Short mmCIF file of C-alpha atoms and ligand atoms in Angstrom, two decimals:
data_model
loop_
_atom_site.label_atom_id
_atom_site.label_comp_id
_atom_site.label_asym_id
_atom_site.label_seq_id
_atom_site.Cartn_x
_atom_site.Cartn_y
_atom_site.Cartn_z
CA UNK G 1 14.87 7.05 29.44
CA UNK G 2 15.26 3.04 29.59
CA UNK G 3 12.96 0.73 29.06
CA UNK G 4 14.04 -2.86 30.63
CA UNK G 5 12.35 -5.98 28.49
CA UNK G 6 11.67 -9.49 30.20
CA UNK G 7 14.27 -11.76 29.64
CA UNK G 8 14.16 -13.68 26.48
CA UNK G 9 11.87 -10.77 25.27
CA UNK G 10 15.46 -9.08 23.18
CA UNK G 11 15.18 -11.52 20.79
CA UNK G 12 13.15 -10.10 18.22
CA UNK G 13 15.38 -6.85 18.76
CA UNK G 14 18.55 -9.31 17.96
CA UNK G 15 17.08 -9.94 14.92
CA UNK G 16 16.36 -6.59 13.93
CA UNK G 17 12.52 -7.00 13.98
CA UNK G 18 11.82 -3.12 15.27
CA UNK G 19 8.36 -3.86 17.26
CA UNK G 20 8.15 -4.19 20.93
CA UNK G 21 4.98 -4.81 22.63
CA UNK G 22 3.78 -3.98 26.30
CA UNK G 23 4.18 -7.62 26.95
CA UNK G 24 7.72 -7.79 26.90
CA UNK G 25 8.12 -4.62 29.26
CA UNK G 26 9.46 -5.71 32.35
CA UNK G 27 10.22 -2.09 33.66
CA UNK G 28 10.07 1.42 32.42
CA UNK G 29 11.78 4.17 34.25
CA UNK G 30 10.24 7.77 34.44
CA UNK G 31 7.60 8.88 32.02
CA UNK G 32 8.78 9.59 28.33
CA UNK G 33 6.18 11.75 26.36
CA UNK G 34 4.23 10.26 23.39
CA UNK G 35 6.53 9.82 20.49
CA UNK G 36 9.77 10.63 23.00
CA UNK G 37 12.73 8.86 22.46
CA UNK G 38 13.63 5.49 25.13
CA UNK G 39 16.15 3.18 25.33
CA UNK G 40 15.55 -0.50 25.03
CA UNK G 41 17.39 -2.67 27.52
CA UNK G 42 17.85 -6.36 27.91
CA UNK G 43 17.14 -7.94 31.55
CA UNK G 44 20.56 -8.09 32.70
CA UNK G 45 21.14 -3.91 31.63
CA UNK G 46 22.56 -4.11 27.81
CA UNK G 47 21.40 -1.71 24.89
CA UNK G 48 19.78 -3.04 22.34
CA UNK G 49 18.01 -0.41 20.52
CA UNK G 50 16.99 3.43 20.69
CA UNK G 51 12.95 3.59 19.67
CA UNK G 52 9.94 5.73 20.11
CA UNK G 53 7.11 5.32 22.63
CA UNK G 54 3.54 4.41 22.05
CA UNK G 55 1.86 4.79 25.42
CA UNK G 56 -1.67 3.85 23.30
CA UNK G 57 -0.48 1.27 21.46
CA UNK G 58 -0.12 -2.63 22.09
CA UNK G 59 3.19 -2.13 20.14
CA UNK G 60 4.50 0.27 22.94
CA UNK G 61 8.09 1.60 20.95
CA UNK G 62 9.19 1.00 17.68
CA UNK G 63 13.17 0.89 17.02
CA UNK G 64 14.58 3.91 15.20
CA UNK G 65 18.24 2.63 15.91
CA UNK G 66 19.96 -0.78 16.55
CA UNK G 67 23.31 1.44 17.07
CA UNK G 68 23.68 3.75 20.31
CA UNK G 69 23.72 7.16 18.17
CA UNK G 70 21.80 10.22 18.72
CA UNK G 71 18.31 10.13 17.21
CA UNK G 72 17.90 13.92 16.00
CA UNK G 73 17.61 15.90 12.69
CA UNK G 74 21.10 14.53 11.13
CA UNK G 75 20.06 11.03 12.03
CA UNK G 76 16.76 11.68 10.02
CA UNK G 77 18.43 13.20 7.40
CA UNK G 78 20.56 9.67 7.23
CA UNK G 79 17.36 7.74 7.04
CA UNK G 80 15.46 9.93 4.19
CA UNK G 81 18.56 10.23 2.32
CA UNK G 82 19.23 6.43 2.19
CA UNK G 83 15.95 5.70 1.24
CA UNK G 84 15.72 8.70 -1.51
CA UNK G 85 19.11 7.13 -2.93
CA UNK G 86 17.55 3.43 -3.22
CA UNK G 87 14.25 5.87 -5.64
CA UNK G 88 16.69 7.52 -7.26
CA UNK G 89 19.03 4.77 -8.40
CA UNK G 90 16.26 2.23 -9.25
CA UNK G 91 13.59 4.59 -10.61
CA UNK G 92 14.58 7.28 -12.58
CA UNK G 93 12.58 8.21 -14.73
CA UNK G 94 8.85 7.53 -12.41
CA UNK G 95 7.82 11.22 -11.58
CA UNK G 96 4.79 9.45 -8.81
CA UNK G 97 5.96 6.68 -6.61
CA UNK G 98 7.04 5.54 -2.65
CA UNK G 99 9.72 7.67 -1.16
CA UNK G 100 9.43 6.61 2.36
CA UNK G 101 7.84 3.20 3.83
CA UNK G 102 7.48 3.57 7.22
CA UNK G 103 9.67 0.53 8.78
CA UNK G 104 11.07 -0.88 5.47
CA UNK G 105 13.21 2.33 5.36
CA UNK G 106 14.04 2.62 9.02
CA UNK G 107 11.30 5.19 9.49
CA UNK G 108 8.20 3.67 11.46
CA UNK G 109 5.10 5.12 10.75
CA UNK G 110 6.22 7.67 8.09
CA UNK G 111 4.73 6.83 4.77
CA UNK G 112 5.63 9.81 1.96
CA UNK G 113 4.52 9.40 -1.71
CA UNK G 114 5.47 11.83 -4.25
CA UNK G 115 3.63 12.63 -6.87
CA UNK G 116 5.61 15.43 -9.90
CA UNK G 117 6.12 18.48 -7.31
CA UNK G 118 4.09 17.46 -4.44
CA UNK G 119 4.72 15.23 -1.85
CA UNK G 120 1.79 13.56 0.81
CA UNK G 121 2.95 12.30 3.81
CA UNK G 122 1.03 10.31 6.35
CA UNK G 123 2.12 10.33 9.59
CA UNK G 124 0.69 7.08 11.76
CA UNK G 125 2.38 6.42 15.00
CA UNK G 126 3.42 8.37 18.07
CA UNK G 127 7.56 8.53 16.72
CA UNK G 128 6.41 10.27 13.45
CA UNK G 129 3.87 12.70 14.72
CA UNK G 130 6.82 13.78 17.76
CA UNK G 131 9.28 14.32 14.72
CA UNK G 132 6.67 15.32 12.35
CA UNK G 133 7.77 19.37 11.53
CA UNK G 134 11.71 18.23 11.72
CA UNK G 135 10.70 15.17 9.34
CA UNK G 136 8.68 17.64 6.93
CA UNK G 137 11.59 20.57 6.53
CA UNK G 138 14.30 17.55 5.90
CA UNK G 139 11.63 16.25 2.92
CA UNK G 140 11.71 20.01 1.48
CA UNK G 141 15.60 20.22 2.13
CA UNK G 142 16.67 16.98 0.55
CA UNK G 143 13.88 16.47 -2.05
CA UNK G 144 13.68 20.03 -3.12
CA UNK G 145 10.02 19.88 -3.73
CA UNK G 146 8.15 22.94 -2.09
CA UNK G 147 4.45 21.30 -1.20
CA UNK G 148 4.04 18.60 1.51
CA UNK G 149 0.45 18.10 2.12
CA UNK G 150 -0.60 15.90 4.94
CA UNK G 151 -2.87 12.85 4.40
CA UNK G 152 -2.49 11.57 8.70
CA UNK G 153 -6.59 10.19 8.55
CA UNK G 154 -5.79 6.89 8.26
CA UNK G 155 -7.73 4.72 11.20
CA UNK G 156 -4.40 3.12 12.25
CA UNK G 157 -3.63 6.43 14.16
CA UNK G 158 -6.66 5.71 17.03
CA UNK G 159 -4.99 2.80 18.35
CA UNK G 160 -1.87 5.85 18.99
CA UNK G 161 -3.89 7.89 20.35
CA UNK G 162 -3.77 10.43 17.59
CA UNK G 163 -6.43 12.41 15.92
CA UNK G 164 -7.56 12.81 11.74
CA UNK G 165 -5.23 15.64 10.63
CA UNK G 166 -4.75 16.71 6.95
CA UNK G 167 -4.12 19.80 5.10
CA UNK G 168 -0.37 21.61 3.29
CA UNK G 169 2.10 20.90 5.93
CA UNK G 170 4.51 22.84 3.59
CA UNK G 171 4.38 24.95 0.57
CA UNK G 172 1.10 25.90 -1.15
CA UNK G 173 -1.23 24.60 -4.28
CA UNK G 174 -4.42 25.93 -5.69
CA UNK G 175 -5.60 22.30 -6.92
CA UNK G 176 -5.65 19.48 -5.13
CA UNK G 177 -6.07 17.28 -8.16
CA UNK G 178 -3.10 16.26 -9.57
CA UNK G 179 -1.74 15.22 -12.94
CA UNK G 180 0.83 12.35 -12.66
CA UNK G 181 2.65 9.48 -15.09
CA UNK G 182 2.77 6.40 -15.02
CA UNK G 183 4.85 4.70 -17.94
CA UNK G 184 3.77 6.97 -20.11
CA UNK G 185 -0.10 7.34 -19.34
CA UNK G 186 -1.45 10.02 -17.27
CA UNK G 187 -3.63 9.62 -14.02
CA UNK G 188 -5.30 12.33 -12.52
CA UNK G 189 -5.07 12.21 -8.64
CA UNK G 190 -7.27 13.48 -5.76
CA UNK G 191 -4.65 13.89 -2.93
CA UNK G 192 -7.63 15.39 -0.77
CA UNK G 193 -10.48 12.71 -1.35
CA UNK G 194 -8.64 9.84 -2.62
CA UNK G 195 -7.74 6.70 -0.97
CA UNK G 196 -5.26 6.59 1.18
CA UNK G 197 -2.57 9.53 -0.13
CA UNK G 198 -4.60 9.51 -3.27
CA UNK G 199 -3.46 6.49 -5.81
CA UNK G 200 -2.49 2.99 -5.35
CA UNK G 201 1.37 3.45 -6.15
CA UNK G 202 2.07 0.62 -5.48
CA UNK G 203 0.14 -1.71 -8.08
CA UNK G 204 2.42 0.55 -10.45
CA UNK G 205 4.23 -2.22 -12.13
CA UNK G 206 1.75 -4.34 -12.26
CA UNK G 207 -0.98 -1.94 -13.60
CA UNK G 208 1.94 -1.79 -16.85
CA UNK G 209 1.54 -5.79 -16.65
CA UNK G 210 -1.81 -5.85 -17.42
CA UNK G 211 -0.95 -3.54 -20.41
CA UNK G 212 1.43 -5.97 -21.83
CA UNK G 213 -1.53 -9.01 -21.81
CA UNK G 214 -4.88 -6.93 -22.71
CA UNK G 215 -4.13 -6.58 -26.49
CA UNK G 216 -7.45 -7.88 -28.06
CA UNK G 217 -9.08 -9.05 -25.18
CA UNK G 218 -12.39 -8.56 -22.91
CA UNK G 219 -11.44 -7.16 -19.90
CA UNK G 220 -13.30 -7.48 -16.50
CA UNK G 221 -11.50 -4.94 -13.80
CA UNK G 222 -12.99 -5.55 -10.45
CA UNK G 223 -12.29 -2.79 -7.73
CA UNK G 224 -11.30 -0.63 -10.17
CA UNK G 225 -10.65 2.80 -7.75
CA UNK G 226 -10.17 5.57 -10.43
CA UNK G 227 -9.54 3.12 -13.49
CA UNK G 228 -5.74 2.32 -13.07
CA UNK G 229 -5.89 -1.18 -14.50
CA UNK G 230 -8.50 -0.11 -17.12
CA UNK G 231 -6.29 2.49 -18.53
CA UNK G 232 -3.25 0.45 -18.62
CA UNK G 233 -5.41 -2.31 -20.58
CA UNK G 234 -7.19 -0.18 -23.21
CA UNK G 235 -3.76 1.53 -23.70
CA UNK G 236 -2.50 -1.93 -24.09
CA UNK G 237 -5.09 -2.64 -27.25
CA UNK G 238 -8.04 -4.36 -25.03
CA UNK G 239 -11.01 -4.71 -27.32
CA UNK G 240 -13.03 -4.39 -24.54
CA UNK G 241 -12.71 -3.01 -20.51
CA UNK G 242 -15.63 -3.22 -18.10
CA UNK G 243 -15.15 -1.69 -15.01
CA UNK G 244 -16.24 -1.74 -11.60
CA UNK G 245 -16.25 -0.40 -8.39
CA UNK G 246 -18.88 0.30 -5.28
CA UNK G 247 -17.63 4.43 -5.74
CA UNK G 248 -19.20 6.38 -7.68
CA UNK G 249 -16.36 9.25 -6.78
CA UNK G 250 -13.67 7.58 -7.82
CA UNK G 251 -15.65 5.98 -11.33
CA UNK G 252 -16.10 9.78 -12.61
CA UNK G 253 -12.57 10.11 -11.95
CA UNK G 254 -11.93 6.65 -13.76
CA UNK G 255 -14.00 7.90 -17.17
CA UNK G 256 -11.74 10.98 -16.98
CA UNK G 257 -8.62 9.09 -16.88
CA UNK G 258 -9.70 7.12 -20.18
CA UNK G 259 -10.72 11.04 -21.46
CA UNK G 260 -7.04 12.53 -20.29
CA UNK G 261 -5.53 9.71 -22.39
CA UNK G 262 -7.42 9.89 -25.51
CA UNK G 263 -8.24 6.25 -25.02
CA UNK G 264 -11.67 4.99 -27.12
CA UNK G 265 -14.50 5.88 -24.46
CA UNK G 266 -16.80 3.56 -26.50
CA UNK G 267 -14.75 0.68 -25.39
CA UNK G 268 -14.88 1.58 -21.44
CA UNK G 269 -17.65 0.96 -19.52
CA UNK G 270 -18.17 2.10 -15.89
CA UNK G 271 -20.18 0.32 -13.63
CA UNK G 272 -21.27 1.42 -10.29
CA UNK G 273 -21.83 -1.89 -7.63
CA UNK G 274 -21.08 -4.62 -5.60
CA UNK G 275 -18.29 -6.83 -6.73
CA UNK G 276 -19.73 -10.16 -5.16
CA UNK G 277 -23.19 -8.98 -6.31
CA UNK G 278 -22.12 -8.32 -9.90
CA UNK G 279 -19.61 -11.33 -10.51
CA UNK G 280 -23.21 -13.79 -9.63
CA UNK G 281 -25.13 -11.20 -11.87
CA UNK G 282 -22.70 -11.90 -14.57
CA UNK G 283 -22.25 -16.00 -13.82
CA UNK G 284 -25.95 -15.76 -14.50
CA UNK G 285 -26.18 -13.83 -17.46
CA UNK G 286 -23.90 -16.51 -19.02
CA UNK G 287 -21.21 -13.58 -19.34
CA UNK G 288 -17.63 -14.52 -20.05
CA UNK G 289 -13.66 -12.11 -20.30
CA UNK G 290 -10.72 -12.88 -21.49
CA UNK G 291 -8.75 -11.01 -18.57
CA UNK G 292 -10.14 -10.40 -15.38
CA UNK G 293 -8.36 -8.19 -12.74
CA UNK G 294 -9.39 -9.02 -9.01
CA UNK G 295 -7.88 -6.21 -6.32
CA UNK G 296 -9.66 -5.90 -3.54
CA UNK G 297 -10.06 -3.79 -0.48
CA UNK G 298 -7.65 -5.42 2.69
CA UNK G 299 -9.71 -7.96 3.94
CA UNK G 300 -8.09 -9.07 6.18
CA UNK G 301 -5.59 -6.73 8.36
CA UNK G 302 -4.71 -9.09 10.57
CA UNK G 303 -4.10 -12.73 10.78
CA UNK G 304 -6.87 -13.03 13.16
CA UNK G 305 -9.35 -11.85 10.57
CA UNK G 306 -7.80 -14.68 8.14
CA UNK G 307 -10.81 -17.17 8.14
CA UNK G 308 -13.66 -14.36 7.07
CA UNK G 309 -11.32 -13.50 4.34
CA UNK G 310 -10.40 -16.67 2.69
CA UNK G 311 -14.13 -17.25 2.61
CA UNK G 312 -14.31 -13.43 0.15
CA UNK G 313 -11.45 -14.08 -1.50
CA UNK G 314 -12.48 -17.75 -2.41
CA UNK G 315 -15.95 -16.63 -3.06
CA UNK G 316 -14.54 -13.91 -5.64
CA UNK G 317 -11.44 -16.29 -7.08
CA UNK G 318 -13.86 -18.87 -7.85
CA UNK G 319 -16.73 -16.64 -9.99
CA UNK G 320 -13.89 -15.34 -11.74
CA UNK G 321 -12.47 -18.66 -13.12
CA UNK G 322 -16.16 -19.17 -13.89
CA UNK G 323 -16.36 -16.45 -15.85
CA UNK G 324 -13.13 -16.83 -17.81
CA UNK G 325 -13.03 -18.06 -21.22
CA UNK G 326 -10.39 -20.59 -22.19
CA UNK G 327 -7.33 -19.05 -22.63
CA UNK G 328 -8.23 -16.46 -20.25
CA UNK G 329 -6.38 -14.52 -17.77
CA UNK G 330 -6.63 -13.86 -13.97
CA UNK G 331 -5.35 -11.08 -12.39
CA UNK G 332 -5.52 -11.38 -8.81
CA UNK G 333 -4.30 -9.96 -5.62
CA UNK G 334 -4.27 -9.54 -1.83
CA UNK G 335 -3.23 -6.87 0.45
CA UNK G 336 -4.07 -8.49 3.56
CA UNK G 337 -1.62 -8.75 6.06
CA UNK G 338 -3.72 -11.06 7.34
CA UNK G 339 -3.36 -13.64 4.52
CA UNK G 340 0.20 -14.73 3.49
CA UNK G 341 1.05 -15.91 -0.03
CA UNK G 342 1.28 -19.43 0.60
CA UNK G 343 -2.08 -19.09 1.90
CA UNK G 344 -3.42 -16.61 -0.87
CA UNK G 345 -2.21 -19.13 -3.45
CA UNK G 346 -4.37 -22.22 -1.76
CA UNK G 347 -7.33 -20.12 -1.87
CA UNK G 348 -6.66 -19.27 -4.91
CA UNK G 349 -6.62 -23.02 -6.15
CA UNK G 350 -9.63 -24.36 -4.09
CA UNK G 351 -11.36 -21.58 -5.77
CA UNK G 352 -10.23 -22.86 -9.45
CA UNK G 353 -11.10 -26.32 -8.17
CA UNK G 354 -14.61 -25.20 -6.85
CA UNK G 355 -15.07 -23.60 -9.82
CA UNK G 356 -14.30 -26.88 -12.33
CA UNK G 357 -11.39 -24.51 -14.04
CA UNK G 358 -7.94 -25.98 -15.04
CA UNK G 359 -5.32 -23.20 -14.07
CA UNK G 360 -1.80 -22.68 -13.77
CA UNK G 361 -0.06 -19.86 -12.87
CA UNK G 362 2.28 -17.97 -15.35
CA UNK G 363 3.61 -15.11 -13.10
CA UNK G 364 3.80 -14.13 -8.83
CA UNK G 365 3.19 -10.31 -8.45
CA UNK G 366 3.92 -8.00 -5.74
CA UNK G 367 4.32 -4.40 -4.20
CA UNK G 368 6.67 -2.39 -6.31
CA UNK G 369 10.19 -1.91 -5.53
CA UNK G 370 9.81 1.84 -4.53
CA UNK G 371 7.47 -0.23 -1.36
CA UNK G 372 10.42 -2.23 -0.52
CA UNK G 373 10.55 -5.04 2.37
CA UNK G 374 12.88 -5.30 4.92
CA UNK G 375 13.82 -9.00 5.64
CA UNK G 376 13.96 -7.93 9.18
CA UNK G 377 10.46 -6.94 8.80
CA UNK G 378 8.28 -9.60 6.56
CA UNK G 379 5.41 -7.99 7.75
CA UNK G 380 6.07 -4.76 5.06
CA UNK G 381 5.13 -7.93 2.20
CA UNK G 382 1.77 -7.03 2.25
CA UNK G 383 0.54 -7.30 -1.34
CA UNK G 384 0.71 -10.52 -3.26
CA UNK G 385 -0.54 -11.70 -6.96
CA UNK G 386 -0.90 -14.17 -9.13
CA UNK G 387 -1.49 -14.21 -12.96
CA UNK G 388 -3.23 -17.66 -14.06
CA UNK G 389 -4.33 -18.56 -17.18
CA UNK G 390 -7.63 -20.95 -17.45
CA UNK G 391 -6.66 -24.01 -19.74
N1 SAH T 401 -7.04 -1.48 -8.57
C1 SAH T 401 -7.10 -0.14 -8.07
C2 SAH T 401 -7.12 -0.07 -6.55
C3 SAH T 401 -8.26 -0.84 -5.89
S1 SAH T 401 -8.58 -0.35 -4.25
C4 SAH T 401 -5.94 0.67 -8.67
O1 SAH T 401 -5.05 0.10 -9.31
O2 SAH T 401 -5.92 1.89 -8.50
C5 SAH T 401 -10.05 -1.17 -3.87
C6 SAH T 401 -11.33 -0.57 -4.46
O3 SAH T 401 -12.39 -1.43 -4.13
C7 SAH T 401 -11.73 0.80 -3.94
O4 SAH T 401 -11.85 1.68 -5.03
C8 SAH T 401 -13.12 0.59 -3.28
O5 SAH T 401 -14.00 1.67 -3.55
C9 SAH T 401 -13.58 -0.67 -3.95
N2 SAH T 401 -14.51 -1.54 -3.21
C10 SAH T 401 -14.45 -1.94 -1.92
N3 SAH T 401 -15.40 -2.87 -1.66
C11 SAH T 401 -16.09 -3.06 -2.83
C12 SAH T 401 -17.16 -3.90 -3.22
N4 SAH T 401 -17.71 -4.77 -2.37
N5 SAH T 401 -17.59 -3.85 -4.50
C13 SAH T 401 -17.03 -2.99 -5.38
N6 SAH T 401 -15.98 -2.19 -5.07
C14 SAH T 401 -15.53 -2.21 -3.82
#
């Protein structure tokens, strides 16, 4: 069924950017289903893309084709295999990382993240959830593990009009809480109550980063989910690692990590709070670290949510340069859409400015590789960081 765009509307399409929204519908014959398959025309009739349909969503299809091919089980089976193949040649040896992300590999809305012999799969748009059983027997065929289970409660899925759904979508497990690696240290991982499908995969690299720089130092690890960074550093030789995080869930899971490593408890401690609230506790007490890790929630999905969240990420950037000795390092990151690196990185220095602190930075982080980025989509950069030193 074709979809005709306003003229001037097929050039995002031309440059392989796979979003349309309503606005650039000019006409839509017939009534394709939610998720069905349409064809996207330019105004004067030519094809320019086969995509899904959104009839909730502002972005009404999302291209799973630039080519005029068939979009069925073999074309999936392209897709997953292409994007298992990019894993498997770069990543060997990582038993828990990305295997599918969404647009980045040609697959909108399908996020799947394996961890050993399970994979979780989120499904968050219209396309995915029409293709979702077809989608789940290719993962079994082509990554030959058994159990799928089904994180789809991400909020994203209200503005498709989809419901909360999660639970196995294949195979069967008796735990839910798995035991993964990560560069040699285990993590144990909640695929049912966890965060998103269960573990932040993809601060992966960078978690082994902060391993490489904690050797003898304090460590301050703000937003510290299940203890990811805090591992990595007292594995690394940290004399010290003070964590913290507003849930108490995932800080029990945190001191078990440390446990499940046979890391020195004595030197972890675990506390339960406000970030902003503790980093002003701490400026008061006259407290200072020689590494501190900022990675916060997303504050800001969107750019229009930019302003609010330059204001937390300043306020947070600058009572961490406060509370840096000299010498020190500062770990700190964005996942905000919302907030670009150029921007990130001049908050980032009005914060050391504010905060009297010489700084320079000494590396630029990102995602990992397994959460690649199209360059037809810049939107899939989502997670930025910068390691400065205080001078
Ligand atoms: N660094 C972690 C992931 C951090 S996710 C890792 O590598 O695994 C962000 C964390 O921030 C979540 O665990 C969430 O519970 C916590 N959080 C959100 N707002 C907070 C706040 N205001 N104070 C403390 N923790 C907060």
């Amino acid at each position: 069924m074709p979809i005709t765009l306003h003229s001037g509307r097929e050039k995002s399409l031309l440059r392989r950017h796979p979003w349309i929204f309503a606005s650039a519908i000019k006409q839509m014959d017939g009534n394709p289903a939610s998720g069905a398959s349409v064809d996207l025309l330019s105004s004067d009739g030519q094809f320019l893309a086969r995509a899904c349909y959104s009839p909730h969503s502002q972005i009404r299809a999302r291209v799973w084709t630039f080519d005029d091919e068939p979009v069925d089980k073999e074309f999936f089976r392209k897709r997953i295999r292409a994007a298992l193949h990019l894993r498997g040649s770069l990543f060997d040896k990582a038993n828990s990382l990305r295997l599918i992300h969404a647009e980045s590999d040609g697959l909108p809305g399908l996020i799947v993240d394996r961890y050993g012999d399970v994979l979780v799969m989120q499904s968050l748009t219209a396309g995915s959830e029409f293709w979702k059983e077809t989608l789940a027997d290719l993962l079994v065929e082509e990554t030959g593990v058994q159990n799928i289970y089904e994180r789809s409660d991400a909020d994203v899925r209200e503005l498709e009009g989809l419901k909360p759904i999660t639970g196995m979508l294949r195979g069967k497990i008796d735990n839910f809480r798995l035991t993964i690696e990560e560069y040699n240290l285990k993590f144990y991982v909640d695929i049912q109550h966890g965060h998103k499908t269960g573990f932040y995969l993809d601060q992966r690299h960078n978690r082994q980063r902060v391993g490489q720089f904690a050797k003898d130092r304090d460590v301050l690890n703000c937003f510290c989910y299940t203890g990811g960074f805090s591992v990595h550093a007292l594995a690394g030789g940290a004399k010290s690692v003070l964590s913290v995080d507003s849930s108490a869930d995932a800080l029990a899971l945190g001191k078990e990590n440390i446990a499940l490593n046979n890391l020195p408890a004595e030197k972890a401690t675990w506390l339960e709070g406000d970030v902003f609230q503790l980093l002003r506790k701490f400026r008061d007490e006259n407290r200072s670290f020689d590494m501190i890790i900022l990675d916060p929630p997303k504050f800001a999905p969107t750019a229009a949510h930019a302003e609010k969240a330059s204001r937390a990420y300043k306020d947070i950037n600058l009572l961490a340069f406060k509370l840096l000795r000299q010498g020190g390092l500062l770990f700190t990151y964005s996942c905000s859409g919302g907030v670009d690196a150029a921007l990130f990185q001049k908050i980032v220095a009005s914060a050391a400015l504010d905060a009297g602190a010489d700084a320079a930075i000494i590396e630029h982080l990102s995602q990992g590789g397994d959460h690649p980025v199209s360059l037809h989509f810049p939107e899939g950069a989502y997670l930025k960081g910068l390691v400065c030193v205080k001078g």
